[in-house]
Amino acid sequence: MSSLEGVVIADFSRVLAAPYATMVLGDLGAEVVKVEQPGRGDETRAWGPPHYEDEATYFLSVNRNKTSVQIDLSTEAGREQARELIARADVVVENFKPGTMKKFGLDYESLGRDDLVYCSISGFGSGKGADLPGYDLLVQAVGGLMSVTGPGPHQPVKTGVALVDVLTGLHACVGILAALRHREATGLGQLVELDLLTVLLSSMVNQSAGFTLAGSVPKPMGNRHPSIAPYEVFPTADQPIVLAVGNDRQFRRLCSVLDVPELATDPRFVTNSDRVENVDELFEVLAARLRTRPAQHWFETLTPLGVPCGPVNDVARAFALAESLDLGPTATIDGMTLVANPIRLSRTPVTYRLRPPKLEQ
């Protein structure tokens, strides 16, 4: 038995945030029926390259464990078909522009079902921000993430993946599961609402709290950390390596291995606060030593001593590392190798039942 076996989800979502959420719920056993526009489907079906055979890998990345049905919501017949689907569903998930589902008579209030869990995801909420386009890049910009990412204030950089969408999808899962638990106890469903902007502000954790609690407006620091040192990327003889030294004990061990034990008692570097204050000088000394050997040498020497470090891998090497650690980073469905769900449950493990649906399915 799966954790969510018997839960039916009417999935009116597209692109990334909400489809990621419904895929995770599908992996946990829910039956997910994906509603798509006839003849076109989810926009990400056309977002390639890269492709797997003739399908966009973008779409395939977030739509396994779902079936697909084509419904034209602009017609009364289509809306009636959607209502029939919702009638047998426990959960509705949608991420249209705010007001769209109300126009179709398919919003939470119009459906009028006390037992329905209904999740709406938007870029900037359903109030004053309803008309703003909810694109991940835009939210990274106006939400402050790009202001703390990159080498300097005049070179803002987005993350290498649509991180805000993924975080929003995960928060949606938490909200949906909480609402299902409440329904189990009371018989009552509820409306679950998320917007990308406040999810991002919450997910910026210490950077956001530094502002709300201390009025500190963080600035970009490249690969450095505002509160820990050494905690950044260093050059080696062949490729970059990351050091993530979180305490004085680790720092002393690092200095010993690098044959500069005097750094551990240098007044500029004795405590973490000292090291943060003098991070430029610290970087120069450590970089000079690290450049003398390859990254793998330092990884194999420092790791057994409890000094967190590792080479900057590309995605291929990252998957190889996960495989070497027996973490099972991939799953195969009908010959298709997809990224595995990282949740491990001892009694009700995730399952991979259905490959991402083709539009005609």
Tab-separated table of C-alpha atoms in Angstrom:
chain	number	residue	atom	x	y	z
A	1	MET	CA	0.000	0.000	0.000
A	2	SER	CA	1.209	3.518	-0.821
A	3	SER	CA	0.925	6.475	1.550
A	4	LEU	CA	-1.659	8.296	-0.588
A	5	GLU	CA	-3.379	5.307	-2.150
A	6	GLY	CA	-7.021	6.161	-2.791
A	7	VAL	CA	-6.427	9.922	-3.015
A	8	VAL	CA	-7.537	11.325	-6.373
A	9	ILE	CA	-6.061	14.597	-7.649
A	10	ALA	CA	-7.611	16.669	-10.431
A	11	ASP	CA	-4.501	18.368	-11.760
A	12	PHE	CA	-5.159	21.557	-13.724
A	13	SER	CA	-1.518	22.634	-13.456
A	14	ARG	CA	1.104	23.512	-16.040
A	15	VAL	CA	4.807	24.279	-16.389
A	16	LEU	CA	6.731	23.571	-13.160
A	17	ALA	CA	5.678	24.543	-9.611
A	18	ALA	CA	2.311	22.806	-9.457
A	19	PRO	CA	3.216	19.882	-11.756
A	20	TYR	CA	6.201	19.189	-9.505
A	21	ALA	CA	3.858	19.088	-6.510
A	22	THR	CA	1.388	16.737	-8.168
A	23	MET	CA	4.206	14.459	-9.357
A	24	VAL	CA	5.535	14.133	-5.810
A	25	LEU	CA	2.019	13.305	-4.591
A	26	GLY	CA	1.693	10.818	-7.435
A	27	ASP	CA	4.962	9.179	-6.400
A	28	LEU	CA	3.447	8.791	-2.930
A	29	GLY	CA	0.541	6.852	-4.402
A	30	ALA	CA	-2.111	9.402	-5.343
A	31	GLU	CA	-4.022	9.000	-8.598
A	32	VAL	CA	-3.250	12.142	-10.608
A	33	VAL	CA	-5.329	13.081	-13.653
A	34	LYS	CA	-3.636	15.872	-15.588
A	35	VAL	CA	-5.986	18.179	-17.496
A	36	GLU	CA	-4.429	19.582	-20.675
A	37	GLN	CA	-5.465	21.906	-23.465
A	38	PRO	CA	-6.580	19.908	-26.523
A	39	GLY	CA	-4.014	19.636	-29.281
A	40	ARG	CA	-1.343	21.536	-27.381
A	41	GLY	CA	-1.119	20.284	-23.827
A	42	ASP	CA	1.180	21.632	-21.162
A	43	GLU	CA	3.469	24.360	-22.542
A	44	THR	CA	6.554	22.438	-21.450
A	45	ARG	CA	5.817	19.714	-24.002
A	46	ALA	CA	7.395	22.159	-26.475
A	47	TRP	CA	10.246	23.318	-24.215
A	48	GLY	CA	13.234	21.665	-25.821
A	49	PRO	CA	15.959	20.792	-26.499
A	50	PRO	CA	16.997	18.537	-24.910
A	51	HIS	CA	14.628	15.781	-25.959
A	52	TYR	CA	14.150	12.121	-25.121
A	53	GLU	CA	13.245	10.643	-28.477
A	54	ASP	CA	10.589	13.167	-29.581
A	55	GLU	CA	9.569	14.422	-26.116
A	56	ALA	CA	10.874	17.443	-24.212
A	57	THR	CA	12.812	16.358	-21.138
A	58	TYR	CA	11.450	19.427	-19.317
A	59	PHE	CA	7.920	18.011	-19.465
A	60	LEU	CA	9.125	14.504	-18.639
A	61	SER	CA	10.924	15.763	-15.531
A	62	VAL	CA	7.740	16.655	-13.611
A	63	ASN	CA	4.883	14.566	-15.009
A	64	ARG	CA	5.376	10.882	-14.223
A	65	ASN	CA	2.715	8.912	-12.325
A	66	LYS	CA	-0.065	10.842	-14.063
A	67	THR	CA	-2.655	10.143	-16.714
A	68	SER	CA	-3.655	12.883	-19.134
A	69	VAL	CA	-7.044	14.031	-20.361
A	70	GLN	CA	-7.648	16.774	-22.909
A	71	ILE	CA	-10.395	19.208	-21.847
A	72	ASP	CA	-11.316	22.500	-23.480
A	73	LEU	CA	-12.323	24.642	-20.515
A	74	SER	CA	-13.525	27.422	-22.822
A	75	THR	CA	-16.587	25.320	-23.731
A	76	GLU	CA	-19.548	24.358	-21.554
A	77	ALA	CA	-19.033	20.713	-22.494
A	78	GLY	CA	-15.416	20.950	-21.351
A	79	ARG	CA	-16.350	22.617	-18.092
A	80	GLU	CA	-18.933	19.918	-17.426
A	81	GLN	CA	-16.276	17.279	-18.082
A	82	ALA	CA	-13.995	19.079	-15.602
A	83	ARG	CA	-16.761	19.172	-12.981
A	84	GLU	CA	-17.273	15.432	-13.400
A	85	LEU	CA	-13.565	14.863	-12.801
A	86	ILE	CA	-13.578	17.124	-9.737
A	87	ALA	CA	-16.656	15.349	-8.374
A	88	ARG	CA	-14.610	12.195	-7.833
A	89	ALA	CA	-11.449	14.033	-6.725
A	90	ASP	CA	-10.183	14.631	-3.210
A	91	VAL	CA	-7.807	17.397	-4.292
A	92	VAL	CA	-7.775	20.028	-7.017
A	93	VAL	CA	-4.482	21.710	-7.953
A	94	GLU	CA	-4.305	24.685	-10.321
A	95	ASN	CA	-1.842	27.431	-11.183
A	96	PHE	CA	-3.679	29.489	-13.777
A	97	LYS	CA	-3.601	33.267	-13.610
A	98	PRO	CA	-5.753	34.288	-10.611
A	99	GLY	CA	-9.397	34.587	-11.638
A	100	THR	CA	-9.198	32.086	-14.497
A	101	MET	CA	-10.792	29.188	-12.653
A	102	LYS	CA	-13.488	31.530	-11.285
A	103	LYS	CA	-14.299	32.558	-14.855
A	104	PHE	CA	-14.864	28.884	-15.636
A	105	GLY	CA	-16.928	28.344	-12.482
A	106	LEU	CA	-14.274	25.927	-11.230
A	107	ASP	CA	-12.799	27.917	-8.337
A	108	TYR	CA	-13.033	26.755	-4.728
A	109	GLU	CA	-16.042	28.889	-3.821
A	110	SER	CA	-18.037	28.079	-6.953
A	111	LEU	CA	-17.585	24.336	-6.558
A	112	GLY	CA	-19.095	24.521	-3.076
A	113	ARG	CA	-17.722	21.243	-1.753
A	114	ASP	CA	-16.991	21.272	1.967
A	115	ASP	CA	-14.811	18.168	1.729
A	116	LEU	CA	-12.614	19.356	-1.158
A	117	VAL	CA	-8.955	20.272	-0.720
A	118	TYR	CA	-8.224	22.932	-3.330
A	119	CYS	CA	-4.705	24.227	-3.946
A	120	SER	CA	-4.089	27.424	-5.934
A	121	ILE	CA	-0.584	28.588	-6.834
A	122	SER	CA	0.140	32.047	-8.222
A	123	GLY	CA	3.099	34.331	-8.750
A	124	PHE	CA	2.064	37.194	-6.492
A	125	GLY	CA	-1.215	36.190	-4.852
A	126	SER	CA	-4.835	36.726	-5.831
A	127	GLY	CA	-5.108	40.314	-4.582
A	128	LYS	CA	-3.173	43.355	-5.769
A	129	GLY	CA	-0.568	41.140	-7.443
A	130	ALA	CA	-3.057	39.053	-9.405
A	131	ASP	CA	-2.202	40.619	-12.754
A	132	LEU	CA	1.576	40.256	-12.405
A	133	PRO	CA	3.116	37.436	-14.461
A	134	GLY	CA	4.441	34.640	-12.252
A	135	TYR	CA	7.669	33.607	-13.953
A	136	ASP	CA	10.437	32.122	-11.814
A	137	LEU	CA	13.127	34.447	-13.199
A	138	LEU	CA	10.964	37.493	-12.501
A	139	VAL	CA	10.341	36.373	-8.931
A	140	GLN	CA	14.049	35.690	-8.383
A	141	ALA	CA	14.652	39.292	-9.457
A	142	VAL	CA	11.941	41.200	-7.586
A	143	GLY	CA	12.003	38.789	-4.628
A	144	GLY	CA	15.621	39.529	-3.743
A	145	LEU	CA	17.278	36.224	-4.594
A	146	MET	CA	19.304	37.659	-7.466
A	147	SER	CA	20.438	40.525	-5.224
A	148	VAL	CA	22.354	38.056	-3.053
A	149	THR	CA	23.494	35.760	-5.880
A	150	GLY	CA	26.463	36.518	-8.100
A	151	PRO	CA	29.935	38.029	-7.786
A	152	GLY	CA	28.906	41.619	-7.087
A	153	PRO	CA	26.101	44.200	-6.898
A	154	HIS	CA	26.263	44.999	-10.605
A	155	GLN	CA	26.295	41.359	-11.731
A	156	PRO	CA	23.096	39.748	-10.415
A	157	VAL	CA	22.811	36.057	-11.277
A	158	LYS	CA	19.834	33.707	-11.283
A	159	THR	CA	20.116	30.200	-9.919
A	160	GLY	CA	20.878	27.488	-12.474
A	161	VAL	CA	17.398	25.973	-12.127
A	162	ALA	CA	13.917	27.426	-11.523
A	163	LEU	CA	14.430	27.075	-7.799
A	164	VAL	CA	11.481	29.219	-6.692
A	165	ASP	CA	9.070	27.037	-8.667
A	166	VAL	CA	10.509	23.893	-7.075
A	167	LEU	CA	10.337	25.372	-3.565
A	168	THR	CA	6.760	26.446	-4.178
A	169	GLY	CA	5.857	22.965	-5.361
A	170	LEU	CA	7.303	21.461	-2.197
A	171	HIS	CA	5.444	23.956	-0.003
A	172	ALA	CA	2.269	23.079	-1.917
A	173	CYS	CA	2.796	19.410	-1.052
A	174	VAL	CA	3.110	20.273	2.635
A	175	GLY	CA	-0.050	22.395	2.528
A	176	ILE	CA	-2.044	19.741	0.673
A	177	LEU	CA	-0.950	16.967	3.026
A	178	ALA	CA	-1.807	19.129	6.062
A	179	ALA	CA	-5.258	19.850	4.594
A	180	LEU	CA	-5.833	16.135	3.905
A	181	ARG	CA	-4.889	15.324	7.506
A	182	HIS	CA	-7.359	17.945	8.745
A	183	ARG	CA	-10.059	16.517	6.478
A	184	GLU	CA	-9.379	13.049	7.826
A	185	ALA	CA	-10.026	14.367	11.336
A	186	THR	CA	-12.997	16.660	10.600
A	187	GLY	CA	-14.422	15.747	7.195
A	188	LEU	CA	-13.774	19.289	6.004
A	189	GLY	CA	-11.560	20.354	3.136
A	190	GLN	CA	-10.113	23.841	2.666
A	191	LEU	CA	-8.436	26.239	0.270
A	192	VAL	CA	-4.633	26.057	0.162
A	193	GLU	CA	-2.981	29.111	-1.403
A	194	LEU	CA	0.653	29.756	-2.238
A	195	ASP	CA	2.468	32.457	-4.146
A	196	LEU	CA	6.017	32.362	-5.460
A	197	LEU	CA	7.050	35.657	-3.867
A	198	THR	CA	6.336	34.810	-0.226
A	199	VAL	CA	7.643	31.263	-0.698
A	200	LEU	CA	10.929	32.788	-1.843
A	201	LEU	CA	11.071	35.263	1.043
A	202	SER	CA	10.491	32.417	3.499
A	203	SER	CA	13.034	30.182	1.766
A	204	MET	CA	15.776	32.809	1.988
A	205	VAL	CA	15.788	31.958	5.721
A	206	ASN	CA	18.830	33.621	7.380
A	207	GLN	CA	19.111	36.282	4.688
A	208	SER	CA	15.469	37.271	5.158
A	209	ALA	CA	15.633	37.061	8.952
A	210	GLY	CA	18.726	39.247	8.973
A	211	PHE	CA	16.547	41.948	7.453
A	212	THR	CA	13.365	41.443	9.485
A	213	LEU	CA	15.196	41.132	12.805
A	214	ALA	CA	18.236	43.364	12.381
A	215	GLY	CA	17.473	45.578	9.398
A	216	SER	CA	20.445	44.092	7.558
A	217	VAL	CA	20.071	44.162	3.765
A	218	PRO	CA	22.320	41.365	2.430
A	219	LYS	CA	24.568	41.865	-0.574
A	220	PRO	CA	26.006	39.378	-3.068
A	221	MET	CA	29.135	37.634	-1.847
A	222	GLY	CA	29.890	35.328	-4.736
A	223	ASN	CA	30.477	31.883	-3.286
A	224	ARG	CA	31.170	33.152	0.204
A	225	HIS	CA	28.931	32.925	3.268
A	226	PRO	CA	27.984	36.036	5.266
A	227	SER	CA	28.551	34.310	8.619
A	228	ILE	CA	31.032	31.438	8.120
A	229	ALA	CA	34.646	31.245	6.883
A	230	PRO	CA	36.277	29.510	5.135
A	231	TYR	CA	33.079	28.610	3.311
A	232	GLU	CA	33.585	29.101	-0.431
A	233	VAL	CA	35.163	27.820	-3.636
A	234	PHE	CA	38.954	27.531	-3.854
A	235	PRO	CA	41.280	26.736	-6.763
A	236	THR	CA	43.353	23.550	-6.751
A	237	ALA	CA	45.934	22.159	-9.150
A	238	ASP	CA	43.205	20.921	-11.517
A	239	GLN	CA	39.626	21.959	-10.630
A	240	PRO	CA	37.726	24.060	-8.078
A	241	ILE	CA	36.941	22.656	-4.666
A	242	VAL	CA	34.559	23.772	-1.944
A	243	LEU	CA	35.553	24.101	1.703
A	244	ALA	CA	32.695	24.370	4.213
A	245	VAL	CA	34.496	24.761	7.540
A	246	GLY	CA	31.841	25.264	10.196
A	247	ASN	CA	33.805	25.358	13.445
A	248	ASP	CA	37.231	26.017	14.974
A	249	ARG	CA	38.073	22.322	15.342
A	250	GLN	CA	37.617	21.758	11.638
A	251	PHE	CA	39.697	24.838	10.901
A	252	ARG	CA	42.600	23.562	13.022
A	253	ARG	CA	42.521	20.234	11.186
A	254	LEU	CA	42.467	22.018	7.837
A	255	CYS	CA	45.488	24.115	8.799
A	256	SER	CA	47.366	21.010	9.903
A	257	VAL	CA	46.744	19.167	6.632
A	258	LEU	CA	47.729	22.222	4.593
A	259	ASP	CA	50.925	22.454	6.649
A	260	VAL	CA	50.111	25.926	7.971
A	261	PRO	CA	49.267	25.127	11.630
A	262	GLU	CA	50.218	28.661	12.637
A	263	LEU	CA	47.018	29.965	11.003
A	264	ALA	CA	44.939	28.362	13.745
A	265	THR	CA	46.560	30.601	16.356
A	266	ASP	CA	46.870	33.707	14.185
A	267	PRO	CA	44.766	36.446	15.872
A	268	ARG	CA	43.113	37.172	12.536
A	269	PHE	CA	41.748	33.631	12.225
A	270	VAL	CA	41.354	32.127	15.722
A	271	THR	CA	37.549	32.271	15.832
A	272	ASN	CA	34.940	32.061	13.108
A	273	SER	CA	34.079	35.733	13.606
A	274	ASP	CA	37.760	36.609	13.165
A	275	ARG	CA	37.901	34.584	9.969
A	276	VAL	CA	34.782	36.226	8.554
A	277	GLU	CA	36.223	39.659	9.287
A	278	ASN	CA	39.520	38.791	7.584
A	279	VAL	CA	38.186	36.513	4.870
A	280	ASP	CA	40.211	38.071	2.030
A	281	GLU	CA	43.535	37.442	3.758
A	282	LEU	CA	42.417	33.946	4.732
A	283	PHE	CA	41.458	33.112	1.164
A	284	GLU	CA	44.878	34.084	-0.204
A	285	VAL	CA	46.759	31.911	2.256
A	286	LEU	CA	44.530	28.863	1.837
A	287	ALA	CA	44.343	29.183	-1.954
A	288	ALA	CA	48.134	29.213	-2.218
A	289	ARG	CA	48.325	25.899	-0.383
A	290	LEU	CA	45.358	24.268	-2.145
A	291	ARG	CA	46.800	25.054	-5.576
A	292	THR	CA	49.683	22.658	-4.906
A	293	ARG	CA	47.595	19.471	-5.229
A	294	PRO	CA	44.593	18.206	-7.245
A	295	ALA	CA	41.072	18.479	-5.848
A	296	GLN	CA	40.717	14.717	-5.424
A	297	HIS	CA	43.809	14.631	-3.215
A	298	TRP	CA	42.354	17.229	-0.874
A	299	PHE	CA	38.968	15.522	-0.882
A	300	GLU	CA	40.480	12.163	0.054
A	301	THR	CA	42.770	13.715	2.681
A	302	LEU	CA	40.412	16.158	4.383
A	303	THR	CA	37.168	14.196	4.361
A	304	PRO	CA	38.349	11.392	6.709
A	305	LEU	CA	39.402	14.097	9.181
A	306	GLY	CA	35.913	15.575	9.269
A	307	VAL	CA	36.705	18.671	7.212
A	308	PRO	CA	33.771	19.198	4.816
A	309	CYS	CA	34.998	19.617	1.249
A	310	GLY	CA	34.329	18.410	-2.243
A	311	PRO	CA	35.059	19.101	-5.911
A	312	VAL	CA	32.674	21.233	-7.959
A	313	ASN	CA	31.054	18.476	-10.024
A	314	ASP	CA	29.058	18.759	-13.207
A	315	VAL	CA	25.677	16.999	-13.276
A	316	ALA	CA	27.127	13.782	-14.721
A	317	ARG	CA	29.666	13.513	-11.915
A	318	ALA	CA	27.007	14.404	-9.352
A	319	PHE	CA	24.868	11.453	-10.462
A	320	ALA	CA	27.961	9.233	-10.457
A	321	LEU	CA	28.684	10.277	-6.871
A	322	ALA	CA	25.132	9.484	-5.772
A	323	GLU	CA	25.380	6.091	-7.495
A	324	SER	CA	28.699	5.363	-5.794
A	325	LEU	CA	27.055	6.063	-2.433
A	326	ASP	CA	24.191	3.665	-3.251
A	327	LEU	CA	21.642	6.481	-3.020
A	328	GLY	CA	19.690	5.347	-6.070
A	329	PRO	CA	19.369	8.732	-7.817
A	330	THR	CA	17.457	7.403	-10.835
A	331	ALA	CA	14.320	5.386	-11.501
A	332	THR	CA	13.351	3.538	-14.666
A	333	ILE	CA	9.835	3.376	-16.092
A	334	ASP	CA	9.245	1.596	-19.409
A	335	GLY	CA	12.912	1.959	-20.301
A	336	MET	CA	12.917	5.684	-19.476
A	337	THR	CA	15.487	6.756	-16.866
A	338	LEU	CA	14.067	9.528	-14.708
A	339	VAL	CA	15.327	11.287	-11.590
A	340	ALA	CA	14.261	9.381	-8.490
A	341	ASN	CA	12.053	10.826	-5.774
A	342	PRO	CA	14.404	11.475	-2.814
A	343	ILE	CA	11.812	10.623	-0.119
A	344	ARG	CA	12.505	7.266	1.526
A	345	LEU	CA	9.663	5.708	3.497
A	346	SER	CA	10.266	2.410	5.269
A	347	ARG	CA	6.670	1.126	5.136
A	348	THR	CA	5.137	2.900	2.162
A	349	PRO	CA	7.940	3.632	-0.306
A	350	VAL	CA	7.380	5.776	-3.348
A	351	THR	CA	6.370	3.936	-6.491
A	352	TYR	CA	6.979	4.511	-10.184
A	353	ARG	CA	3.876	3.258	-11.917
A	354	LEU	CA	3.351	5.439	-14.967
A	355	ARG	CA	5.732	7.120	-17.369
A	356	PRO	CA	4.889	10.777	-18.174
A	357	PRO	CA	1.824	10.646	-20.427
A	358	LYS	CA	1.854	11.462	-24.107
A	359	LEU	CA	-0.816	13.946	-25.081
A	360	GLU	CA	-2.995	11.400	-26.782
A	361	GLN	CA	-3.047	9.140	-23.721
